[in-house]
Amino acid sequence: MSTPDRDAADHHVARWADYLRDDPAFSPEVEAAVIRMGHILRRMRRDDVAAFADSEFTIEDYKTLHALMVQPYPNEATPGQLAEATAVTRAAMTSRLDRLASAGLITRESEPNDRRRVLIRPTAAGRTVWQRHLTEGLERENRLLSALTEKELVQLNALLRKVMLSLDE
């Protein structure tokens, strides 16, 4: 069965293959791989956004809690560390932290040795919400790649790792 995403990817590759057939830099296989990776990532992002669509708890809230939970020193971070980890401005992070604090999902405490430094910590409710959304996200990822067998996933990961390592050369 064909899906619009697959049809679009195949059509795109075929269109470029016809247009660039005489260009030695064009590789239909490379183009197809890049297009398909893009479609997969867009689908994953759409699914993630849809999972938070009917909730007051936003995907940005989840990303902030997630950054807090997986910091090098889990369960504690400064607003600046969280802003850096989530690639948002400090002002945007302040807004996120205000929402999370109002919802009872985090606490803000001054560090005892330096009262200017604020530490953000998850509450028990914050840990519960984070764990639930983490589990749901893992389930979405499993569904996304469910067409592959375990052996194929190992092969795919080996190939993607090889590509990633080559980017550092």
CSV table of N, CA and C in Angstrom, one decimal:
chain,number,residue,atom,x,y,z
A,1,MET,N,0.8,-1.2,0.0
A,1,MET,CA,0.0,0.0,0.0
A,1,MET,C,0.9,1.2,0.0
A,2,SER,N,0.5,2.2,-0.8
A,2,SER,CA,1.3,3.4,-0.9
A,2,SER,C,0.7,4.5,-0.1
A,3,THR,N,1.6,5.3,0.5
A,3,THR,CA,1.1,6.5,1.3
A,3,THR,C,1.5,7.8,0.6
A,4,PRO,N,0.9,8.9,0.9
A,4,PRO,CA,1.3,10.1,0.2
A,4,PRO,C,2.7,10.5,0.4
A,5,ASP,N,3.3,10.2,1.6
A,5,ASP,CA,4.7,10.5,1.9
A,5,ASP,C,5.6,9.7,1.0
A,6,ARG,N,5.3,8.4,0.9
A,6,ARG,CA,6.1,7.6,0.0
A,6,ARG,C,6.0,8.0,-1.4
A,7,ASP,N,4.8,8.3,-1.9
A,7,ASP,CA,4.6,8.7,-3.3
A,7,ASP,C,5.3,10.0,-3.5
A,8,ALA,N,5.3,10.9,-2.6
A,8,ALA,CA,5.9,12.2,-2.8
A,8,ALA,C,7.4,12.0,-2.9
A,9,ALA,N,8.0,11.1,-2.0
A,9,ALA,CA,9.4,10.9,-2.0
A,9,ALA,C,9.8,10.2,-3.3
A,10,ASP,N,9.1,9.2,-3.8
A,10,ASP,CA,9.4,8.6,-5.0
A,10,ASP,C,9.3,9.5,-6.2
A,11,HIS,N,8.2,10.3,-6.2
A,11,HIS,CA,8.0,11.3,-7.3
A,11,HIS,C,9.2,12.3,-7.3
A,12,HIS,N,9.5,12.8,-6.1
A,12,HIS,CA,10.6,13.8,-6.0
A,12,HIS,C,11.9,13.2,-6.6
A,13,VAL,N,12.3,12.0,-6.2
A,13,VAL,CA,13.5,11.4,-6.7
A,13,VAL,C,13.5,11.2,-8.2
A,14,ALA,N,12.3,10.7,-8.7
A,14,ALA,CA,12.2,10.5,-10.1
A,14,ALA,C,12.3,11.8,-10.9
A,15,ARG,N,11.7,12.9,-10.4
A,15,ARG,CA,11.7,14.2,-11.0
A,15,ARG,C,13.2,14.7,-11.1
A,16,TRP,N,13.9,14.6,-10.0
A,16,TRP,CA,15.3,15.1,-10.0
A,16,TRP,C,16.2,14.2,-10.8
A,17,ALA,N,15.9,12.9,-10.8
A,17,ALA,CA,16.7,12.0,-11.6
A,17,ALA,C,16.6,12.3,-13.1
A,18,ASP,N,15.4,12.6,-13.5
A,18,ASP,CA,15.2,13.0,-14.9
A,18,ASP,C,15.9,14.3,-15.2
A,19,TYR,N,15.7,15.3,-14.4
A,19,TYR,CA,16.3,16.6,-14.6
A,19,TYR,C,17.8,16.6,-14.5
A,20,LEU,N,18.4,15.9,-13.6
A,20,LEU,CA,19.8,15.9,-13.4
A,20,LEU,C,20.6,14.7,-13.9
A,21,ARG,N,20.0,13.9,-14.8
A,21,ARG,CA,20.6,12.7,-15.2
A,21,ARG,C,22.0,12.8,-15.8
A,22,ASP,N,22.3,14.0,-16.3
A,22,ASP,CA,23.7,14.2,-16.9
A,22,ASP,C,24.6,14.8,-15.9
A,23,ASP,N,24.2,15.1,-14.7
A,23,ASP,CA,25.0,15.8,-13.7
A,23,ASP,C,25.8,14.7,-12.9
A,24,PRO,N,27.1,14.6,-13.0
A,24,PRO,CA,27.8,13.6,-12.3
A,24,PRO,C,27.7,13.7,-10.8
A,25,ALA,N,27.4,14.9,-10.3
A,25,ALA,CA,27.3,15.0,-8.8
A,25,ALA,C,25.9,14.4,-8.3
A,26,PHE,N,25.0,14.2,-9.2
A,26,PHE,CA,23.7,13.7,-8.7
A,26,PHE,C,23.7,12.2,-8.6
A,27,SER,N,23.3,11.7,-7.4
A,27,SER,CA,23.1,10.3,-7.1
A,27,SER,C,21.7,10.1,-6.7
A,28,PRO,N,20.9,9.3,-7.5
A,28,PRO,CA,19.5,9.0,-7.1
A,28,PRO,C,19.4,8.4,-5.8
A,29,GLU,N,20.4,7.5,-5.4
A,29,GLU,CA,20.3,6.8,-4.1
A,29,GLU,C,20.6,7.8,-3.0
A,30,VAL,N,21.5,8.7,-3.2
A,30,VAL,CA,21.8,9.7,-2.1
A,30,VAL,C,20.6,10.6,-1.9
A,31,GLU,N,20.0,11.1,-3.0
A,31,GLU,CA,18.8,11.9,-3.0
A,31,GLU,C,17.7,11.2,-2.3
A,32,ALA,N,17.5,10.0,-2.7
A,32,ALA,CA,16.4,9.2,-2.1
A,32,ALA,C,16.5,9.0,-0.6
A,33,ALA,N,17.8,8.7,-0.2
A,33,ALA,CA,18.0,8.5,1.2
A,33,ALA,C,17.7,9.8,2.0
A,34,VAL,N,18.2,10.9,1.5
A,34,VAL,CA,18.1,12.2,2.2
A,34,VAL,C,16.6,12.6,2.2
A,35,ILE,N,15.9,12.4,1.1
A,35,ILE,CA,14.4,12.7,1.1
A,35,ILE,C,13.7,11.9,2.1
A,36,ARG,N,14.0,10.6,2.1
A,36,ARG,CA,13.2,9.7,3.0
A,36,ARG,C,13.6,10.0,4.5
A,37,MET,N,14.8,10.3,4.8
A,37,MET,CA,15.2,10.7,6.2
A,37,MET,C,14.4,11.9,6.6
A,38,GLY,N,14.3,12.9,5.6
A,38,GLY,CA,13.5,14.1,5.9
A,38,GLY,C,12.0,13.8,6.2
A,39,HIS,N,11.4,12.9,5.4
A,39,HIS,CA,10.0,12.6,5.6
A,39,HIS,C,9.8,11.9,6.9
A,40,ILE,N,10.7,11.0,7.3
A,40,ILE,CA,10.6,10.3,8.6
A,40,ILE,C,10.7,11.3,9.7
A,41,LEU,N,11.7,12.2,9.7
A,41,LEU,CA,11.8,13.2,10.7
A,41,LEU,C,10.6,14.1,10.8
A,42,ARG,N,10.1,14.6,9.7
A,42,ARG,CA,8.9,15.4,9.7
A,42,ARG,C,7.7,14.7,10.3
A,43,ARG,N,7.6,13.4,9.9
A,43,ARG,CA,6.5,12.6,10.5
A,43,ARG,C,6.6,12.4,12.0
A,44,MET,N,7.9,12.2,12.5
A,44,MET,CA,8.1,12.1,13.9
A,44,MET,C,7.7,13.4,14.6
A,45,ARG,N,8.1,14.5,14.0
A,45,ARG,CA,7.8,15.8,14.7
A,45,ARG,C,6.3,16.1,14.7
A,46,ARG,N,5.6,15.7,13.6
A,46,ARG,CA,4.1,15.9,13.5
A,46,ARG,C,3.5,15.1,14.6
A,47,ASP,N,3.9,13.8,14.7
A,47,ASP,CA,3.3,12.9,15.7
A,47,ASP,C,3.6,13.5,17.1
A,48,ASP,N,4.8,14.0,17.4
A,48,ASP,CA,5.1,14.6,18.7
A,48,ASP,C,4.2,15.8,19.0
A,49,VAL,N,4.1,16.7,18.0
A,49,VAL,CA,3.2,17.8,18.2
A,49,VAL,C,1.8,17.4,18.5
A,50,ALA,N,1.3,16.5,17.7
A,50,ALA,CA,-0.1,16.0,17.8
A,50,ALA,C,-0.3,15.4,19.2
A,51,ALA,N,0.7,14.8,19.8
A,51,ALA,CA,0.5,14.1,21.1
A,51,ALA,C,0.3,15.2,22.2
A,52,PHE,N,0.6,16.4,22.0
A,52,PHE,CA,0.4,17.5,23.0
A,52,PHE,C,-0.7,18.5,22.6
A,53,ALA,N,-1.3,18.2,21.5
A,53,ALA,CA,-2.3,19.2,21.0
A,53,ALA,C,-3.5,19.5,21.9
A,54,ASP,N,-4.0,18.5,22.6
A,54,ASP,CA,-5.1,18.7,23.4
A,54,ASP,C,-4.8,18.8,24.9
A,55,SER,N,-3.6,19.3,25.2
A,55,SER,CA,-3.2,19.3,26.6
A,55,SER,C,-2.7,20.7,26.9
A,56,GLU,N,-2.9,21.1,28.2
A,56,GLU,CA,-2.2,22.4,28.6
A,56,GLU,C,-0.7,22.2,28.8
A,57,PHE,N,-0.3,21.0,28.9
A,57,PHE,CA,1.1,20.6,29.0
A,57,PHE,C,1.6,20.6,27.6
A,58,THR,N,2.5,21.5,27.2
A,58,THR,CA,3.0,21.6,25.8
A,58,THR,C,4.2,20.8,25.6
A,59,ILE,N,4.5,20.6,24.3
A,59,ILE,CA,5.8,19.9,23.9
A,59,ILE,C,7.0,20.7,24.5
A,60,GLU,N,6.9,22.0,24.5
A,60,GLU,CA,8.0,22.8,25.1
A,60,GLU,C,8.1,22.6,26.6
A,61,ASP,N,7.0,22.4,27.3
A,61,ASP,CA,7.1,22.0,28.7
A,61,ASP,C,7.8,20.7,28.8
A,62,TYR,N,7.4,19.7,28.0
A,62,TYR,CA,8.0,18.4,28.1
A,62,TYR,C,9.5,18.5,27.8
A,63,LYS,N,9.9,19.2,26.8
A,63,LYS,CA,11.3,19.4,26.4
A,63,LYS,C,12.1,20.0,27.6
A,64,THR,N,11.5,20.9,28.3
A,64,THR,CA,12.1,21.6,29.4
A,64,THR,C,12.3,20.6,30.6
A,65,LEU,N,11.2,19.9,30.9
A,65,LEU,CA,11.3,18.8,32.0
A,65,LEU,C,12.3,17.8,31.6
A,66,HIS,N,12.3,17.4,30.3
A,66,HIS,CA,13.3,16.3,29.8
A,66,HIS,C,14.7,16.8,30.0
A,67,ALA,N,15.0,18.1,29.6
A,67,ALA,CA,16.3,18.6,29.8
A,67,ALA,C,16.7,18.6,31.3
A,68,LEU,N,15.8,18.9,32.1
A,68,LEU,CA,16.0,18.9,33.6
A,68,LEU,C,16.4,17.5,34.1
A,69,MET,N,15.6,16.6,33.6
A,69,MET,CA,15.8,15.2,34.1
A,69,MET,C,17.1,14.5,33.5
A,70,VAL,N,17.6,15.0,32.4
A,70,VAL,CA,18.8,14.3,31.9
A,70,VAL,C,20.0,15.1,31.9
A,71,GLN,N,20.0,16.2,32.6
A,71,GLN,CA,21.2,17.0,32.8
A,71,GLN,C,22.4,16.1,33.3
A,72,PRO,N,23.6,16.6,33.2
A,72,PRO,CA,24.7,15.8,33.8
A,72,PRO,C,24.5,15.6,35.2
A,73,TYR,N,23.8,16.5,35.9
A,73,TYR,CA,23.5,16.3,37.3
A,73,TYR,C,22.0,16.2,37.4
A,74,PRO,N,21.4,15.1,37.1
A,74,PRO,CA,19.9,15.0,36.9
A,74,PRO,C,19.2,15.6,38.1
A,75,ASN,N,18.1,16.1,37.8
A,75,ASN,CA,17.1,16.6,38.7
A,75,ASN,C,17.5,18.0,39.3
A,76,GLU,N,18.5,18.6,38.7
A,76,GLU,CA,18.8,20.0,39.2
A,76,GLU,C,19.6,20.7,38.1
A,77,ALA,N,19.1,21.9,37.8
A,77,ALA,CA,19.8,22.7,36.8
A,77,ALA,C,19.5,24.2,37.1
A,78,THR,N,20.3,25.1,36.5
A,78,THR,CA,20.0,26.5,36.5
A,78,THR,C,19.1,26.8,35.3
A,79,PRO,N,18.4,27.9,35.4
A,79,PRO,CA,17.6,28.3,34.2
A,79,PRO,C,18.5,28.5,32.9
A,80,GLY,N,19.7,29.0,33.1
A,80,GLY,CA,20.7,29.2,32.0
A,80,GLY,C,21.1,27.8,31.4
A,81,GLN,N,21.3,26.9,32.3
A,81,GLN,CA,21.7,25.5,31.8
A,81,GLN,C,20.5,24.9,31.0
A,82,LEU,N,19.3,25.1,31.4
A,82,LEU,CA,18.1,24.6,30.7
A,82,LEU,C,17.9,25.3,29.4
A,83,ALA,N,18.1,26.6,29.4
A,83,ALA,CA,18.0,27.4,28.2
A,83,ALA,C,19.0,26.9,27.1
A,84,GLU,N,20.2,26.7,27.6
A,84,GLU,CA,21.2,26.2,26.6
A,84,GLU,C,20.9,24.8,26.2
A,85,ALA,N,20.5,23.9,27.1
A,85,ALA,CA,20.1,22.5,26.7
A,85,ALA,C,19.0,22.4,25.7
A,86,THR,N,18.1,23.4,25.8
A,86,THR,CA,16.9,23.3,24.9
A,86,THR,C,17.0,24.3,23.8
A,87,ALA,N,18.1,25.0,23.7
A,87,ALA,CA,18.3,26.0,22.6
A,87,ALA,C,17.3,27.0,22.5
A,88,VAL,N,16.9,27.6,23.6
A,88,VAL,CA,16.0,28.8,23.7
A,88,VAL,C,16.7,29.9,24.4
A,89,THR,N,16.1,31.1,24.3
A,89,THR,CA,16.7,32.2,25.0
A,89,THR,C,16.3,32.1,26.5
A,90,ARG,N,17.1,32.8,27.3
A,90,ARG,CA,16.8,32.8,28.7
A,90,ARG,C,15.4,33.4,29.0
A,91,ALA,N,14.9,34.3,28.3
A,91,ALA,CA,13.6,34.9,28.4
A,91,ALA,C,12.5,33.8,28.1
A,92,ALA,N,12.7,33.1,27.1
A,92,ALA,CA,11.8,32.0,26.8
A,92,ALA,C,11.8,30.9,27.8
A,93,MET,N,13.0,30.6,28.4
A,93,MET,CA,13.1,29.7,29.4
A,93,MET,C,12.4,30.1,30.7
A,94,THR,N,12.5,31.4,31.0
A,94,THR,CA,11.8,32.0,32.2
A,94,THR,C,10.3,31.7,32.0
A,95,SER,N,9.8,32.0,30.8
A,95,SER,CA,8.3,31.8,30.6
A,95,SER,C,8.0,30.3,30.8
A,96,ARG,N,8.8,29.4,30.2
A,96,ARG,CA,8.5,28.0,30.4
A,96,ARG,C,8.6,27.6,31.9
A,97,LEU,N,9.5,28.1,32.6
A,97,LEU,CA,9.7,27.7,34.0
A,97,LEU,C,8.5,28.3,34.8
A,98,ASP,N,8.0,29.5,34.4
A,98,ASP,CA,6.9,30.0,35.1
A,98,ASP,C,5.7,29.1,35.0
A,99,ARG,N,5.4,28.6,33.8
A,99,ARG,CA,4.3,27.7,33.5
A,99,ARG,C,4.5,26.4,34.3
A,100,LEU,N,5.7,25.8,34.3
A,100,LEU,CA,5.9,24.6,35.0
A,100,LEU,C,5.8,24.8,36.5
A,101,ALA,N,6.3,25.9,37.1
A,101,ALA,CA,6.1,26.2,38.5
A,101,ALA,C,4.7,26.3,38.9
A,102,SER,N,3.9,27.1,38.0
A,102,SER,CA,2.5,27.3,38.3
A,102,SER,C,1.7,26.0,38.3
A,103,ALA,N,2.2,25.0,37.5
A,103,ALA,CA,1.5,23.7,37.4
A,103,ALA,C,2.0,22.8,38.5
A,104,GLY,N,3.0,23.2,39.3
A,104,GLY,CA,3.5,22.4,40.4
A,104,GLY,C,4.4,21.3,39.9
A,105,LEU,N,5.0,21.5,38.8
A,105,LEU,CA,5.9,20.4,38.2
A,105,LEU,C,7.4,20.7,38.5
A,106,ILE,N,7.7,21.9,38.9
A,106,ILE,CA,9.1,22.2,39.3
A,106,ILE,C,9.1,23.1,40.5
A,107,THR,N,10.3,23.2,41.2
A,107,THR,CA,10.5,24.2,42.2
A,107,THR,C,11.7,25.0,41.8
A,108,ARG,N,11.7,26.3,42.3
A,108,ARG,CA,12.8,27.2,42.1
A,108,ARG,C,13.4,27.5,43.5
A,109,GLU,N,14.6,27.2,43.7
A,109,GLU,CA,15.2,27.5,45.0
A,109,GLU,C,16.5,28.2,44.8
A,110,SER,N,16.8,29.1,45.7
A,110,SER,CA,18.1,29.8,45.7
A,110,SER,C,19.1,28.9,46.3
A,111,GLU,N,20.3,28.8,45.6
A,111,GLU,CA,21.4,28.0,46.1
A,111,GLU,C,21.9,28.6,47.5
A,112,PRO,N,22.0,27.8,48.5
A,112,PRO,CA,22.4,28.3,49.8
A,112,PRO,C,23.7,29.1,49.9
A,113,ASN,N,24.7,28.7,49.1
A,113,ASN,CA,26.0,29.3,49.1
A,113,ASN,C,26.1,30.6,48.2
A,114,ASP,N,25.1,30.7,47.3
A,114,ASP,CA,25.1,31.8,46.4
A,114,ASP,C,23.6,32.1,46.1
A,115,ARG,N,23.0,33.0,46.8
A,115,ARG,CA,21.6,33.3,46.7
A,115,ARG,C,21.2,33.9,45.4
A,116,ARG,N,22.1,34.3,44.6
A,116,ARG,CA,21.8,34.9,43.2
A,116,ARG,C,21.6,33.7,42.3
A,117,ARG,N,22.1,32.5,42.6
A,117,ARG,CA,21.9,31.4,41.7
A,117,ARG,C,20.7,30.6,42.1
A,118,VAL,N,19.8,30.4,41.0
A,118,VAL,CA,18.6,29.7,41.2
A,118,VAL,C,18.7,28.3,40.7
A,119,LEU,N,18.3,27.3,41.5
A,119,LEU,CA,18.3,25.9,41.0
A,119,LEU,C,16.8,25.5,40.8
A,120,ILE,N,16.7,24.8,39.6
A,120,ILE,CA,15.4,24.3,39.3
A,120,ILE,C,15.4,22.8,39.5
A,121,ARG,N,14.3,22.3,40.2
A,121,ARG,CA,14.2,20.9,40.5
A,121,ARG,C,12.8,20.4,40.2
A,122,PRO,N,12.7,19.1,39.7
A,122,PRO,CA,11.3,18.6,39.4
A,122,PRO,C,10.7,18.2,40.7
A,123,THR,N,9.4,18.4,40.8
A,123,THR,CA,8.6,17.8,41.9
A,123,THR,C,8.2,16.4,41.6
A,124,ALA,N,7.6,15.7,42.5
A,124,ALA,CA,7.2,14.3,42.3
A,124,ALA,C,6.2,14.3,41.1
A,125,ALA,N,5.3,15.3,41.1
A,125,ALA,CA,4.3,15.4,40.0
A,125,ALA,C,5.0,15.7,38.7
A,126,GLY,N,6.1,16.5,38.7
A,126,GLY,CA,6.9,16.7,37.5
A,126,GLY,C,7.5,15.5,37.0
A,127,ARG,N,8.1,14.7,37.9
A,127,ARG,CA,8.7,13.4,37.5
A,127,ARG,C,7.7,12.4,36.8
A,128,THR,N,6.5,12.4,37.4
A,128,THR,CA,5.4,11.5,36.9
A,128,THR,C,5.0,12.0,35.5
A,129,VAL,N,4.7,13.3,35.3
A,129,VAL,CA,4.3,13.8,34.0
A,129,VAL,C,5.4,13.5,33.0
A,130,TRP,N,6.7,13.8,33.3
A,130,TRP,CA,7.8,13.5,32.4
A,130,TRP,C,7.9,12.1,32.0
A,131,GLN,N,7.8,11.1,33.0
A,131,GLN,CA,7.9,9.7,32.8
A,131,GLN,C,6.7,9.2,31.8
A,132,ARG,N,5.5,9.7,32.1
A,132,ARG,CA,4.4,9.4,31.2
A,132,ARG,C,4.6,9.8,29.8
A,133,HIS,N,5.0,11.0,29.6
A,133,HIS,CA,5.3,11.5,28.2
A,133,HIS,C,6.5,10.9,27.6
A,134,LEU,N,7.5,10.6,28.4
A,134,LEU,CA,8.7,9.9,27.8
A,134,LEU,C,8.3,8.5,27.3
A,135,THR,N,7.5,7.8,28.1
A,135,THR,CA,7.0,6.4,27.7
A,135,THR,C,6.1,6.5,26.4
A,136,GLU,N,5.2,7.5,26.4
A,136,GLU,CA,4.4,7.7,25.2
A,136,GLU,C,5.3,8.0,23.9
A,137,GLY,N,6.3,8.8,24.1
A,137,GLY,CA,7.2,9.2,23.0
A,137,GLY,C,8.0,8.0,22.5
A,138,LEU,N,8.4,7.1,23.5
A,138,LEU,CA,9.1,5.9,23.1
A,138,LEU,C,8.2,5.0,22.3
A,139,GLU,N,6.9,4.9,22.7
A,139,GLU,CA,6.0,4.1,22.0
A,139,GLU,C,5.8,4.7,20.5
A,140,ARG,N,5.7,6.0,20.4
A,140,ARG,CA,5.6,6.6,19.0
A,140,ARG,C,6.8,6.2,18.2
A,141,GLU,N,8.0,6.3,18.8
A,141,GLU,CA,9.2,6.0,18.0
A,141,GLU,C,9.2,4.5,17.6
A,142,ASN,N,8.8,3.6,18.5
A,142,ASN,CA,8.7,2.2,18.1
A,142,ASN,C,7.7,2.0,17.0
A,143,ARG,N,6.6,2.7,17.0
A,143,ARG,CA,5.6,2.5,15.9
A,143,ARG,C,6.2,3.1,14.6
A,144,LEU,N,6.9,4.2,14.7
A,144,LEU,CA,7.5,4.8,13.5
A,144,LEU,C,8.4,3.8,12.8
A,145,LEU,N,9.2,3.0,13.5
A,145,LEU,CA,10.1,2.1,12.9
A,145,LEU,C,9.7,0.6,13.0
A,146,SER,N,8.4,0.4,13.2
A,146,SER,CA,7.9,-0.9,13.4
A,146,SER,C,7.9,-1.8,12.1
A,147,ALA,N,8.2,-1.2,11.0
A,147,ALA,CA,8.3,-1.9,9.7
A,147,ALA,C,9.6,-2.7,9.7
A,148,LEU,N,10.5,-2.4,10.5
A,148,LEU,CA,11.8,-3.0,10.5
A,148,LEU,C,11.9,-4.1,11.5
A,149,THR,N,12.6,-5.2,11.2
A,149,THR,CA,12.9,-6.2,12.2
A,149,THR,C,14.0,-5.7,13.1
A,150,GLU,N,14.2,-6.5,14.2
A,150,GLU,CA,15.4,-6.1,15.1
A,150,GLU,C,16.7,-6.1,14.3
A,151,LYS,N,16.9,-7.1,13.5
A,151,LYS,CA,18.1,-7.2,12.7
A,151,LYS,C,18.2,-6.0,11.7
A,152,GLU,N,17.2,-5.6,11.1
A,152,GLU,CA,17.2,-4.5,10.2
A,152,GLU,C,17.5,-3.2,11.0
A,153,LEU,N,16.9,-3.0,12.2
A,153,LEU,CA,17.2,-1.9,13.0
A,153,LEU,C,18.7,-1.8,13.4
A,154,VAL,N,19.3,-3.0,13.7
A,154,VAL,CA,20.7,-3.0,14.0
A,154,VAL,C,21.5,-2.6,12.7
A,155,GLN,N,21.1,-3.0,11.5
A,155,GLN,CA,21.8,-2.6,10.3
A,155,GLN,C,21.6,-1.2,10.0
A,156,LEU,N,20.4,-0.6,10.2
A,156,LEU,CA,20.1,0.8,10.0
A,156,LEU,C,21.0,1.6,10.9
A,157,ASN,N,21.0,1.2,12.2
A,157,ASN,CA,21.9,2.0,13.1
A,157,ASN,C,23.3,2.0,12.8
A,158,ALA,N,23.8,0.8,12.3
A,158,ALA,CA,25.2,0.7,11.9
A,158,ALA,C,25.5,1.7,10.8
A,159,LEU,N,24.6,1.7,9.8
A,159,LEU,CA,24.8,2.6,8.6
A,159,LEU,C,24.7,4.0,9.0
A,160,LEU,N,23.7,4.4,9.8
A,160,LEU,CA,23.6,5.8,10.3
A,160,LEU,C,24.8,6.2,11.1
A,161,ARG,N,25.3,5.3,11.9
A,161,ARG,CA,26.5,5.6,12.7
A,161,ARG,C,27.6,5.9,11.8
A,162,LYS,N,27.8,5.1,10.8
A,162,LYS,CA,28.9,5.3,9.9
A,162,LYS,C,28.8,6.6,9.2
A,163,VAL,N,27.6,7.0,8.8
A,163,VAL,CA,27.4,8.3,8.2
A,163,VAL,C,27.8,9.4,9.2
A,164,MET,N,27.3,9.3,10.4
A,164,MET,CA,27.6,10.3,11.4
A,164,MET,C,29.0,10.5,11.7
A,165,LEU,N,29.7,9.3,11.8
A,165,LEU,CA,31.2,9.4,12.1
A,165,LEU,C,31.9,10.0,10.9
A,166,SER,N,31.4,9.8,9.7
A,166,SER,CA,32.1,10.5,8.6
A,166,SER,C,32.0,12.0,8.6
A,167,LEU,N,30.9,12.5,9.2
A,167,LEU,CA,30.7,13.9,9.3
A,167,LEU,C,31.8,14.6,10.1
A,168,ASP,N,32.4,13.9,11.0
A,168,ASP,CA,33.4,14.5,11.9
A,168,ASP,C,34.8,14.4,11.2
A,169,GLU,N,34.9,13.8,10.1
A,169,GLU,CA,36.3,13.7,9.4
A,169,GLU,C,36.6,14.9,8.7
